[in-house]
CSV table of C-alpha atoms in Angstrom, one decimal:
chain,number,residue,atom,x,y,z
A,1,MET,CA,-42.7,-14.5,10.0
A,2,ASP,CA,-40.7,-14.0,6.8
A,3,PHE,CA,-38.4,-11.6,8.6
A,4,VAL,CA,-37.7,-14.1,11.4
A,5,GLU,CA,-37.0,-16.8,8.8
A,6,GLY,CA,-34.6,-14.4,6.8
A,7,ALA,CA,-32.7,-13.7,9.9
A,8,TRP,CA,-32.4,-17.1,11.0
A,9,VAL,CA,-30.9,-18.0,7.7
A,10,ASP,CA,-28.2,-15.2,8.2
A,11,ILE,CA,-27.2,-16.5,11.5
A,12,MET,CA,-26.9,-20.1,10.2
A,13,ALA,CA,-25.0,-19.2,7.0
A,14,LYS,CA,-21.4,-20.2,6.6
A,15,SER,CA,-18.7,-18.7,4.4
A,16,LEU,CA,-16.8,-20.6,1.7
A,17,LEU,CA,-13.3,-19.1,1.5
A,18,ILE,CA,-11.0,-19.4,-1.5
A,19,ASP,CA,-7.3,-19.5,-1.2
A,20,TRP,CA,-6.3,-17.9,-4.5
A,21,THR,CA,-2.7,-19.1,-4.2
A,22,LEU,CA,-3.8,-22.7,-4.3
A,23,CYS,CA,-6.6,-22.5,-6.6
A,24,ASP,CA,-6.0,-23.8,-10.1
A,25,GLY,CA,-9.3,-22.9,-11.8
A,26,ARG,CA,-10.3,-26.6,-12.2
A,27,GLY,CA,-14.0,-25.7,-11.6
A,28,LEU,CA,-15.3,-28.6,-9.3
A,29,CYS,CA,-16.7,-26.1,-6.8
A,30,SER,CA,-18.7,-24.2,-9.7
A,31,GLU,CA,-20.1,-27.7,-10.8
A,32,LEU,CA,-21.3,-28.5,-7.1
A,33,LEU,CA,-22.6,-24.9,-6.5
A,34,PRO,CA,-23.6,-23.5,-9.9
A,35,GLN,CA,-26.0,-20.9,-8.5
A,36,ILE,CA,-23.3,-19.6,-6.3
A,37,ILE,CA,-20.0,-19.9,-8.0
A,38,GLY,CA,-19.4,-19.3,-11.7
A,39,ARG,CA,-16.1,-19.1,-13.7
A,40,ASP,CA,-14.2,-16.3,-15.2
A,41,ASP,CA,-12.6,-16.0,-18.6
A,42,TRP,CA,-9.8,-18.4,-17.4
A,43,GLY,CA,-11.9,-20.9,-15.3
A,44,TYR,CA,-11.2,-19.3,-11.9
A,45,PRO,CA,-14.2,-19.0,-9.5
A,46,LEU,CA,-16.4,-16.1,-9.7
A,47,VAL,CA,-18.6,-15.6,-6.6
A,48,ARG,CA,-22.0,-14.6,-8.0
A,49,ILE,CA,-23.3,-12.8,-5.1
A,50,PRO,CA,-20.5,-11.4,-3.2
A,51,ALA,CA,-21.3,-10.8,0.5
A,52,GLY,CA,-20.4,-7.1,1.1
A,53,GLY,CA,-18.4,-6.8,-2.1
A,54,GLU,CA,-16.2,-9.6,-0.9
A,55,ARG,CA,-15.3,-11.9,-3.8
A,56,SER,CA,-12.9,-14.2,-2.2
A,57,SER,CA,-15.7,-15.9,-0.2
A,58,ALA,CA,-19.1,-17.0,-0.9
A,59,VAL,CA,-22.1,-17.0,1.5
A,60,ILE,CA,-23.5,-20.6,2.0
A,61,LYS,CA,-27.0,-21.1,3.2
A,62,PRO,CA,-28.0,-24.2,5.2
A,63,GLU,CA,-29.5,-25.8,1.9
A,64,ASP,CA,-26.3,-25.7,0.3
A,65,PHE,CA,-24.1,-26.9,3.2
A,66,ALA,CA,-23.8,-30.4,2.0
A,67,ALA,CA,-22.7,-29.4,-1.5
A,68,ALA,CA,-20.2,-26.9,0.0
A,69,ARG,CA,-18.7,-29.6,2.2
A,70,ASP,CA,-18.2,-31.7,-0.9
A,71,ALA,CA,-16.5,-28.8,-2.7
A,72,VAL,CA,-14.1,-28.4,0.1
A,73,LYS,CA,-13.2,-32.1,0.2
A,74,LEU,CA,-13.1,-32.6,-3.6
A,75,CYS,CA,-11.2,-29.6,-4.6
A,76,PRO,CA,-8.1,-31.0,-6.1
A,77,LYS,CA,-6.0,-28.3,-4.9
A,78,LEU,CA,-7.5,-28.1,-1.3
A,79,ALA,CA,-8.1,-24.5,-2.0
A,80,LEU,CA,-11.5,-24.1,-0.2
A,81,ARG,CA,-12.3,-23.8,3.5
A,82,LEU,CA,-15.8,-23.6,5.1
A,83,LEU,CA,-16.1,-21.4,8.0
A,84,ASP,CA,-19.0,-20.4,10.3
B,1,MET,CA,21.3,10.9,-4.7
B,2,SER,CA,17.9,12.6,-4.8
B,3,GLY,CA,17.8,16.0,-3.4
B,4,PHE,CA,15.8,17.1,-0.3
B,5,SER,CA,14.9,20.4,1.0
B,6,GLN,CA,16.9,21.1,4.0
B,7,GLY,CA,15.4,24.2,5.7
B,8,PRO,CA,16.8,25.5,9.1
B,9,SER,CA,16.1,22.8,11.6
B,10,THR,CA,15.2,25.2,14.4
B,11,THR,CA,14.3,23.6,17.8
B,12,ALA,CA,12.1,25.2,20.3
B,13,GLN,CA,11.9,23.6,23.8
B,14,GLY,CA,13.7,20.6,22.3
B,15,ALA,CA,11.2,19.8,19.7
B,16,VAL,CA,11.9,20.4,15.8
B,17,ILE,CA,9.4,22.8,14.3
B,18,GLY,CA,8.2,23.5,10.9
B,19,SER,CA,7.5,20.7,8.4
B,20,ASN,CA,11.1,19.7,8.0
B,21,ARG,CA,11.0,17.0,10.6
B,22,LEU,CA,12.4,13.7,9.3
B,23,LEU,CA,15.4,15.0,7.6
B,24,ALA,CA,16.2,17.9,9.9
B,25,ALA,CA,19.6,16.2,11.0
B,26,GLY,CA,21.0,16.7,7.5
B,27,SER,CA,22.5,14.2,5.0
B,28,ASN,CA,24.0,10.9,6.3
B,29,ALA,CA,23.3,12.1,9.9
B,30,THR,CA,25.7,10.4,12.4
B,31,LEU,CA,24.4,9.4,15.8
B,32,PHE,CA,25.9,12.6,17.3
B,33,GLU,CA,24.1,14.9,14.6
B,34,HIS,CA,20.9,12.9,15.2
B,35,GLU,CA,21.0,13.4,18.9
B,36,GLN,CA,22.0,17.1,18.5
B,37,VAL,CA,18.9,17.9,16.5
B,38,TYR,CA,16.3,15.6,18.2
B,39,GLY,CA,17.7,15.1,21.7
B,40,SER,CA,18.2,11.5,23.1
B,41,LEU,CA,15.5,8.8,23.1
B,42,SER,CA,14.1,7.4,26.3
B,43,LEU,CA,12.2,4.2,26.2
B,44,SER,CA,10.9,4.5,29.8
B,45,GLY,CA,7.1,4.2,30.0
B,46,ILE,CA,6.7,3.3,26.3
B,47,GLU,CA,5.3,-0.3,27.1
B,48,VAL,CA,2.6,1.4,29.3
B,49,ASN,CA,1.8,4.7,27.5
B,50,PHE,CA,2.9,4.7,23.9
B,51,ILE,CA,-0.1,3.1,22.1
B,52,SER,CA,-2.4,5.6,23.7
B,53,VAL,CA,0.1,8.4,22.7
B,54,LEU,CA,0.0,7.1,19.2
B,55,GLU,CA,-3.8,7.0,19.2
B,56,ARG,CA,-4.0,10.7,20.2
B,57,SER,CA,-1.4,11.7,17.6
B,58,GLY,CA,-3.6,10.3,14.8
B,59,LEU,CA,-0.7,8.9,13.0
B,60,THR,CA,-1.6,6.7,10.1
B,61,GLY,CA,0.6,4.5,8.1
B,62,ARG,CA,3.0,6.0,5.5
B,63,GLY,CA,3.5,2.9,3.4
B,64,GLY,CA,0.5,3.2,1.3
B,65,ALA,CA,-2.6,1.8,3.2
B,66,ALA,CA,-2.9,4.7,5.6
B,67,PHE,CA,-4.2,2.5,8.4
B,68,ALA,CA,-4.4,4.0,11.9
B,69,SER,CA,-1.1,3.1,13.3
B,70,TRP,CA,-2.3,2.8,16.9
B,71,ARG,CA,-4.7,0.1,15.9
B,72,LYS,CA,-2.0,-2.1,14.3
B,73,PHE,CA,0.1,-1.7,17.5
B,74,ALA,CA,-2.8,-2.5,19.8
B,75,ALA,CA,-3.8,-5.6,17.8
B,76,ILE,CA,-0.4,-7.2,18.8
B,77,SER,CA,-0.8,-6.7,22.4
B,78,PRO,CA,-2.6,-9.9,23.4
B,79,THR,CA,-3.1,-10.9,27.0
B,80,ALA,CA,0.0,-12.8,28.6
B,81,GLY,CA,-2.0,-16.0,28.3
B,82,LEU,CA,-2.3,-15.7,24.6
B,83,ARG,CA,1.2,-14.6,24.1
B,84,ALA,CA,2.4,-17.7,25.8
B,85,VAL,CA,0.5,-19.8,23.1
B,86,ARG,CA,1.3,-17.7,20.2
B,87,GLY,CA,4.7,-16.8,20.8
B,88,LYS,CA,6.6,-13.5,21.5
B,89,PRO,CA,5.8,-10.7,19.1
B,90,VAL,CA,7.9,-9.8,16.2
B,91,VAL,CA,8.4,-6.1,14.8
B,92,ILE,CA,9.5,-5.6,11.3
B,93,GLY,CA,10.5,-2.2,9.8
B,94,ASN,CA,9.4,-2.3,6.1
B,95,GLY,CA,11.9,-0.6,4.0
B,96,ALA,CA,11.4,-2.6,0.8
B,97,GLU,CA,9.9,0.3,-1.2
B,98,GLY,CA,9.1,-1.9,-4.3
B,99,GLU,CA,7.2,1.1,-5.9
B,100,PRO,CA,9.6,2.3,-8.8
B,101,LEU,CA,8.3,5.9,-8.5
B,102,SER,CA,9.1,6.0,-4.7
B,103,PHE,CA,12.4,6.8,-3.1
B,104,LYS,CA,11.5,8.5,0.1
B,105,ASP,CA,12.2,5.5,2.1
B,106,LYS,CA,15.6,5.0,0.5
B,107,VAL,CA,16.4,8.6,1.4
B,108,LEU,CA,15.2,8.2,4.9
B,109,LEU,CA,17.3,5.0,5.4
B,110,GLU,CA,20.3,6.7,3.8
B,111,HIS,CA,20.2,10.0,5.6
B,112,ALA,CA,18.2,9.5,8.8
B,113,PRO,CA,18.7,5.8,9.7
B,114,HIS,CA,18.9,6.6,13.4
B,115,LEU,CA,15.3,8.0,13.3
B,116,VAL,CA,14.1,4.7,11.8
B,117,ILE,CA,16.1,2.6,14.3
B,118,ASP,CA,14.7,4.8,17.2
B,119,GLY,CA,11.2,4.1,15.8
B,120,LEU,CA,11.9,0.3,15.6
B,121,LEU,CA,13.2,0.3,19.3
B,122,VAL,CA,10.1,2.2,20.4
B,123,ALA,CA,7.7,-0.1,18.5
B,124,ALA,CA,9.4,-3.1,19.9
B,125,ARG,CA,9.0,-1.8,23.5
B,126,ALA,CA,5.5,-0.9,22.9
B,127,ILE,CA,4.4,-4.4,21.8
B,128,SER,CA,7.1,-6.3,23.9
B,129,ALA,CA,8.7,-7.7,20.8
B,130,SER,CA,11.4,-10.1,21.2
B,131,SER,CA,12.6,-10.2,17.7
B,132,ILE,CA,13.3,-6.9,15.6
B,133,PHE,CA,13.9,-6.9,11.9
B,134,LEU,CA,14.7,-4.2,9.3
B,135,TYR,CA,13.8,-5.3,5.8
B,136,THR,CA,15.3,-3.3,2.9
B,137,SER,CA,17.2,-3.7,-0.2
B,138,ALA,CA,20.8,-4.7,-0.1
B,139,ALA,CA,21.9,-1.3,-1.5
B,140,LEU,CA,20.8,0.3,1.8
B,141,PHE,CA,22.6,-2.2,4.0
B,142,PRO,CA,25.9,-0.1,4.3
B,143,ALA,CA,24.1,2.9,5.5
B,144,VAL,CA,21.8,1.0,8.1
B,145,GLN,CA,24.8,-1.2,9.2
B,146,SER,CA,27.1,1.8,9.9
B,147,ALA,CA,24.2,3.5,11.9
B,148,LEU,CA,23.6,0.4,13.8
B,149,ALA,CA,27.4,0.0,14.6
B,150,GLU,CA,27.3,3.6,16.2
B,151,ARG,CA,24.7,2.5,18.8
B,152,THR,CA,24.8,0.4,21.9
B,153,ASP,CA,21.1,-0.2,22.1
B,154,ALA,CA,20.4,-1.8,18.7
B,155,SER,CA,22.2,-5.0,18.8
B,156,GLY,CA,19.1,-7.0,18.3
B,157,VAL,CA,18.1,-5.4,14.9
B,158,GLN,CA,18.5,-8.0,12.2
B,159,LEU,CA,18.6,-7.0,8.6
B,160,VAL,CA,16.8,-8.9,6.1
B,161,GLU,CA,17.3,-8.3,2.4
B,162,ALA,CA,14.2,-7.2,0.3
B,163,ALA,CA,14.0,-8.6,-3.3
B,164,ASP,CA,13.9,-5.9,-6.0
B,165,THR,CA,10.3,-6.6,-7.0
B,166,PHE,CA,7.1,-4.6,-6.8
B,167,VAL,CA,5.2,-7.0,-4.4
B,168,SER,CA,8.2,-7.6,-1.9
B,169,GLY,CA,6.9,-4.9,0.3
B,170,GLN,CA,3.4,-6.2,0.7
B,171,ALA,CA,2.8,-7.0,4.4
B,172,SER,CA,2.4,-10.8,4.2
B,173,ALA,CA,5.2,-11.0,1.6
B,174,VAL,CA,7.4,-9.2,4.0
B,175,VAL,CA,6.6,-11.8,6.6
B,176,ASN,CA,7.2,-14.7,4.3
B,177,ALA,CA,10.6,-13.2,3.3
B,178,VAL,CA,11.7,-12.6,7.0
B,179,ALA,CA,10.7,-16.2,7.8
B,180,GLY,CA,13.1,-17.4,5.1
B,181,GLY,CA,10.6,-17.8,2.3
B,182,PRO,CA,9.8,-16.1,-1.0
B,183,ALA,CA,8.6,-12.6,-0.9
B,184,VAL,CA,5.2,-13.1,-2.1
B,185,PRO,CA,1.7,-12.7,-0.4
B,186,ARG,CA,0.1,-15.3,1.7
B,187,GLY,CA,-3.0,-16.8,0.3
B,188,ASP,CA,-4.6,-17.8,3.7
B,189,ARG,CA,-6.4,-14.9,5.5
B,190,ARG,CA,-4.7,-15.2,8.9
B,191,ARG,CA,-4.0,-11.8,10.5
B,192,LEU,CA,-0.4,-11.1,10.7
B,193,SER,CA,-1.2,-9.5,14.2
B,194,GLU,CA,-2.2,-13.1,15.2
B,195,SER,CA,0.0,-15.2,13.2
B,196,GLY,CA,2.9,-13.9,11.2
B,197,VAL,CA,6.7,-15.0,11.3
B,198,ASN,CA,6.7,-18.6,12.4
B,199,GLY,CA,3.1,-18.2,13.8
B,200,ARG,CA,4.1,-15.3,16.1
B,201,PRO,CA,2.1,-12.0,16.4
B,202,THR,CA,3.8,-9.7,13.9
B,203,LEU,CA,3.8,-6.0,13.3
B,204,VAL,CA,4.9,-4.7,9.9
B,205,VAL,CA,5.5,-1.0,9.9
B,206,ASN,CA,6.7,1.3,7.1
B,207,VAL,CA,10.1,2.8,7.9
B,208,GLU,CA,8.6,6.4,7.6
B,209,THR,CA,5.9,5.5,9.9
B,210,LEU,CA,8.6,4.4,12.5
B,211,ALA,CA,10.4,7.7,12.0
B,212,HIS,CA,7.3,9.7,12.9
B,213,ALA,CA,6.7,7.3,15.8
B,214,ALA,CA,10.2,8.0,17.1
B,215,LEU,CA,9.5,11.7,17.2
B,216,ILE,CA,6.1,11.2,18.7
B,217,ALA,CA,7.8,9.2,21.4
B,218,ARG,CA,10.1,12.2,22.2
B,219,TYR,CA,7.7,15.1,21.7
B,220,GLY,CA,4.2,13.7,22.1
B,221,ALA,CA,1.0,13.6,20.3
B,222,GLY,CA,0.2,17.3,20.6
B,223,TRP,CA,3.4,18.2,18.8
B,224,PHE,CA,2.8,15.7,15.9
B,225,ARG,CA,-0.7,17.4,15.4
B,226,VAL,CA,0.9,21.0,15.2
B,227,MET,CA,1.3,20.2,11.4
B,228,GLY,CA,-1.5,19.0,9.2
B,229,THR,CA,-5.1,19.1,9.8
B,230,GLU,CA,-7.6,17.5,12.4
B,231,GLN,CA,-8.4,14.8,10.0
B,232,ASP,CA,-4.9,14.3,8.6
B,233,PRO,CA,-2.5,15.4,11.3
B,234,GLY,CA,1.3,15.6,10.9
B,235,THR,CA,3.6,15.5,7.9
B,236,ARG,CA,4.4,12.8,5.2
B,237,LEU,CA,7.3,12.5,2.7
B,238,PHE,CA,6.6,12.6,-1.0
B,239,SER,CA,8.8,11.4,-3.8
B,240,LEU,CA,8.4,13.8,-6.6
B,241,SER,CA,9.8,12.8,-10.2
B,242,GLY,CA,9.0,13.5,-13.8
B,243,TRP,CA,10.1,17.2,-13.5
B,244,GLY,CA,13.9,18.0,-13.4
B,245,GLU,CA,15.8,16.3,-10.5
B,246,GLU,CA,14.0,13.9,-8.2
B,247,GLN,CA,13.0,15.4,-5.0
B,248,VAL,CA,11.8,14.2,-1.6
B,249,LEU,CA,9.4,16.8,0.0
B,250,GLU,CA,8.0,16.6,3.5
B,251,VAL,CA,4.4,17.9,3.4
B,252,GLN,CA,1.7,18.5,6.0
B,253,GLY,CA,-1.5,16.5,5.9
B,254,GLU,CA,-4.2,17.7,3.3
B,255,ALA,CA,-1.9,20.0,1.5
B,256,ARG,CA,-3.1,21.3,-1.8
B,257,LEU,CA,-1.6,19.5,-4.8
B,258,GLY,CA,-0.9,22.8,-6.8
B,259,SER,CA,0.8,24.3,-3.8
B,260,VAL,CA,3.2,21.3,-3.3
B,261,LEU,CA,4.1,21.3,-7.0
B,262,GLU,CA,4.8,25.0,-7.0
B,263,ARG,CA,6.9,24.7,-3.9
B,264,ALA,CA,8.7,22.1,-5.7
B,265,GLY,CA,9.7,24.5,-8.5
B,266,VAL,CA,7.2,22.8,-11.1
B,267,ASP,CA,5.9,25.0,-13.8
B,268,ILE,CA,2.1,24.0,-13.4
B,269,SER,CA,1.3,25.5,-16.9
B,270,ALA,CA,3.4,22.8,-18.4
B,271,VAL,CA,1.8,20.0,-16.4
B,272,GLN,CA,-0.7,17.8,-18.3
B,273,ALA,CA,-1.5,15.4,-15.4
B,274,VAL,CA,0.0,14.0,-12.1
B,275,LEU,CA,0.1,10.4,-11.0
B,276,VAL,CA,-0.6,10.6,-7.2
B,277,GLY,CA,0.2,7.5,-5.3
B,278,GLY,CA,2.4,5.5,-7.5
B,279,TYR,CA,1.6,2.7,-9.9
B,280,HIS,CA,-1.5,1.7,-7.8
B,281,GLY,CA,-2.5,5.4,-7.6
B,282,ARG,CA,-4.7,7.9,-9.5
B,283,TRP,CA,-4.1,10.2,-12.4
B,284,VAL,CA,-5.4,13.7,-11.6
B,285,ASP,CA,-5.3,16.9,-13.8
B,286,SER,CA,-6.7,19.5,-11.5
B,287,TRP,CA,-4.6,21.2,-8.9
B,288,ASP,CA,-7.0,21.9,-6.0
B,289,TYR,CA,-7.1,18.3,-4.8
B,290,ARG,CA,-6.0,17.8,-1.2
B,291,LEU,CA,-3.2,15.3,-0.8
B,292,SER,CA,-4.9,13.1,1.9
B,293,PRO,CA,-6.1,9.6,2.6
B,294,LYS,CA,-9.1,11.3,4.1
B,295,GLY,CA,-11.7,13.2,2.4
B,296,SER,CA,-14.2,12.5,-0.6
B,297,THR,CA,-12.6,11.5,-3.9
B,298,ASP,CA,-13.9,14.7,-5.5
B,299,ARG,CA,-11.9,16.8,-3.0
B,300,SER,CA,-9.0,14.7,-2.0
B,301,VAL,CA,-6.6,12.1,-3.6
B,302,ARG,CA,-4.9,9.5,-1.6
B,303,PRO,CA,-1.1,9.9,-1.3
B,304,GLY,CA,-0.5,6.3,-1.3
B,305,ALA,CA,3.1,5.6,-0.5
B,306,GLY,CA,3.7,9.5,-1.1
B,307,VAL,CA,4.3,9.5,-4.8
B,308,LEU,CA,3.9,12.5,-7.1
B,309,TYR,CA,4.7,11.7,-10.7
B,310,VAL,CA,4.4,14.6,-13.2
B,311,LEU,CA,3.4,14.1,-16.8
B,312,PRO,CA,4.2,17.3,-18.7
B,313,TRP,CA,2.6,18.2,-22.0
B,314,GLY,CA,4.5,16.6,-24.7
B,315,ARG,CA,4.3,13.1,-23.3
B,316,CYS,CA,1.3,10.7,-23.8
B,317,GLY,CA,-0.6,9.6,-20.9
B,318,VAL,CA,-2.1,6.5,-22.6
B,319,GLU,CA,1.4,5.3,-23.5
B,320,ALA,CA,2.7,6.2,-19.9
B,321,THR,CA,-0.2,4.2,-18.4
B,322,ALA,CA,0.3,1.2,-21.0
B,323,GLN,CA,3.9,1.0,-20.0
B,324,ILE,CA,2.9,0.9,-16.3
B,325,VAL,CA,0.3,-1.9,-16.8
B,326,GLN,CA,2.8,-3.9,-18.7
B,327,TYR,CA,5.3,-3.6,-15.8
B,328,LEU,CA,2.5,-4.5,-13.2
B,329,ALA,CA,1.6,-7.5,-15.2
B,330,GLU,CA,5.2,-8.8,-15.3
B,331,GLN,CA,5.4,-8.0,-11.6
B,332,SER,CA,2.5,-10.3,-10.6
B,333,ALA,CA,3.5,-12.8,-8.0
B,334,LYS,CA,1.8,-15.3,-10.3
B,335,GLN,CA,0.2,-17.2,-7.5
B,336,CYS,CA,-3.4,-16.2,-8.3
B,337,GLY,CA,-5.3,-17.0,-11.5
B,338,PRO,CA,-7.2,-13.8,-12.1
B,339,CYS,CA,-4.0,-11.8,-11.6
B,340,LEU,CA,-1.8,-14.1,-13.6
B,341,PHE,CA,-4.0,-14.1,-16.6
B,342,GLY,CA,-6.0,-10.9,-16.1
B,343,LEU,CA,-3.1,-8.4,-15.9
B,344,PRO,CA,-1.4,-9.5,-18.9
B,345,SER,CA,-4.9,-9.4,-20.8
B,346,LEU,CA,-5.2,-5.8,-19.5
B,347,ALA,CA,-1.6,-5.0,-20.8
B,348,MET,CA,-2.5,-6.2,-24.1
B,349,VAL,CA,-5.7,-4.0,-24.3
B,350,TRP,CA,-3.7,-1.0,-23.1
B,351,ASP,CA,-0.9,-1.7,-25.6
B,352,ALA,CA,-3.4,-1.6,-28.4
B,353,LEU,CA,-5.0,1.7,-26.9
B,354,ALA,CA,-1.6,3.1,-27.0
B,355,ARG,CA,-0.9,2.2,-30.5
B,356,GLY,CA,-4.2,3.6,-31.5
B,357,GLU,CA,-5.7,0.4,-32.8
B,358,HIS,CA,-9.1,0.7,-34.5
B,359,ASP,CA,-11.1,-1.2,-32.2
B,360,SER,CA,-14.1,0.5,-30.6
B,361,GLY,CA,-14.4,-2.4,-28.1
B,362,LEU,CA,-10.9,-1.7,-26.4
B,363,VAL,CA,-12.2,0.5,-23.7
B,364,ARG,CA,-15.2,-1.6,-22.9
B,365,GLU,CA,-12.8,-4.6,-22.6
B,366,SER,CA,-10.6,-2.8,-20.3
B,367,GLU,CA,-13.6,-1.9,-18.0
B,368,ARG,CA,-14.8,-5.6,-18.3
B,369,LEU,CA,-11.5,-7.1,-17.3
B,370,GLY,CA,-11.0,-4.4,-14.5
B,371,SER,CA,-14.4,-5.4,-12.9
B,372,LEU,CA,-13.5,-9.0,-13.3
B,373,LEU,CA,-10.3,-8.7,-11.4
B,374,VAL,CA,-11.3,-6.3,-8.4
B,375,GLY,CA,-11.1,-8.2,-5.0
B,376,ARG,CA,-10.0,-11.6,-6.5
B,377,GLY,CA,-6.5,-12.5,-5.5
B,378,ALA,CA,-4.4,-12.9,-2.3
B,379,CYS,CA,-3.5,-9.3,-2.4
B,380,HIS,CA,-4.5,-5.8,-3.8
B,381,HIS,CA,-2.1,-6.0,-6.9
B,382,PRO,CA,-5.0,-6.4,-9.3
B,383,ASP,CA,-7.1,-3.8,-7.4
B,384,GLY,CA,-4.4,-1.2,-7.6
B,385,THR,CA,-3.9,-1.8,-11.3
B,386,VAL,CA,-7.6,-1.3,-11.9
B,387,GLN,CA,-7.7,1.9,-10.0
B,388,LEU,CA,-4.8,3.2,-12.2
B,389,ILE,CA,-6.5,2.3,-15.5
B,390,ASP,CA,-9.9,3.7,-14.5
B,391,SER,CA,-8.3,6.8,-13.6
B,392,ALA,CA,-6.4,7.0,-17.0
B,393,LEU,CA,-9.6,6.3,-18.8
B,394,LYS,CA,-11.1,9.3,-17.2
B,395,ILE,CA,-8.2,11.7,-17.5
B,396,PHE,CA,-6.9,10.7,-20.8
B,397,ALA,CA,-10.3,9.9,-22.3
B,398,ILE,CA,-9.6,12.6,-25.2
B,399,ASP,CA,-6.2,11.0,-26.0
B,400,VAL,CA,-7.8,7.5,-26.2
B,401,GLU,CA,-10.2,8.9,-28.7
B,402,ASP,CA,-7.5,10.8,-30.6
B,403,HIS,CA,-5.3,7.8,-30.9
B,404,ARG,CA,-7.8,6.0,-33.0
B,405,GLY,CA,-7.5,8.9,-35.4
B,406,GLY,CA,-3.9,8.7,-35.3
B,407,LEU,CA,-3.4,11.8,-33.2
B,408,CYS,CA,-2.3,12.4,-29.7
B,409,ARG,CA,-3.3,15.6,-27.8
B,410,GLY,CA,-0.7,14.8,-25.1
B,411,ARG,CA,2.3,14.6,-27.4
B,412,VAL,CA,1.2,17.8,-29.2
B,413,GLY,CA,0.7,19.6,-26.0
B,414,GLY,CA,-2.8,20.6,-26.1
B,415,HIS,CA,-4.5,22.8,-23.6
B,416,HIS,CA,-6.6,21.9,-20.6
B,417,GLY,CA,-10.0,21.1,-22.3
């Protein structure tokens, strides 16, 4: 049962992609998704659990979809995208 | 002008033999001399066959990333329907060569421009490109323009000037520049093969890769594989500096580093370390390494853009590395926070290491900053820098220690410990 649940979550997960050339390190995303995104020495997003070593995007589970959508909308530099 | 070894370019059954392939037509080769040595180029059948010939040849990119060339070409060949939507493909020969330690592309464009132009025409036909660009520094325009003027088949080739910066040769920076913008990497993650110049499928190929492709188009995949190994077929050009006059060498795949140095006339006993791959490369101090993008890191060292920089005894590897890190920090495109702030921070740490500051936390700080930067940015500028400093911390560990005591083994000319 657990295995089936885990697999279902993977299929459902989305990716939150960071465009580094637009990002200004304002930190709204890390406030909305504190378990998922931290900040580095200079305020830029630090993906806490990189999916497969990929640190330019964060894996977003269904329970965090709403917060991730807010992050995309509220980022002052429009530096985020949420993809399936 | 950098020297290059010009062995006898004997031809057998029409194909050049031996490892002197790309510069066999001599210096400043005219179209006549080029065709004397290599024979004429036929483009018939290219659009049908060439990508599978490329696959069999095993040619990988010679611009640094060593990606399988046939895959890059194949990615551009969308179905006719998709092509109608995305626009006709573009091919760009990348001769920017922003790496300061690299000059083999300059030598190729100066002395064998016809081979590069042949390769561009072959690539354009293979992917049905309707626009062809050659991107290189203004200094090389005269040589390329006079080669183009000799030909009747290359009127479509457009020259675009590459800025004299380190990142100007990065693939998406090339696309930006050709499209009329600044030569800095793109921040979105669209594949160039899907959406490049003005949204069109775009193939960016290093000029040396094009030169090899031009010969593969003439002589086939089997010929290409006569040199090199099963894993790393063919030959590649190296820019060798730091020892006497700069040299361009053409070397077969998986060659042993020590053998290449000896062939170049380097006195191995006087060599402290070699930086392989350029400013984003790796310091090594053992000579049995195979120069190859394939193979485990304990046996092989990636050639990168084909750079060998010799550090003799009497020079300091920590200082040399600190100078490179400073340059890399200055050369940041300054678009991405981690790079913009992280590289100068790294440069300060390495400056302190070079000066022998009494701070036992410096190495740890270098490691901390390094792990903070990897994979965070629009391109691999931070990653390459971190690879360099990680290798320097390994190879020059003794010197880092010595510096704190006011000594430098490198300068004094110590022994291999």
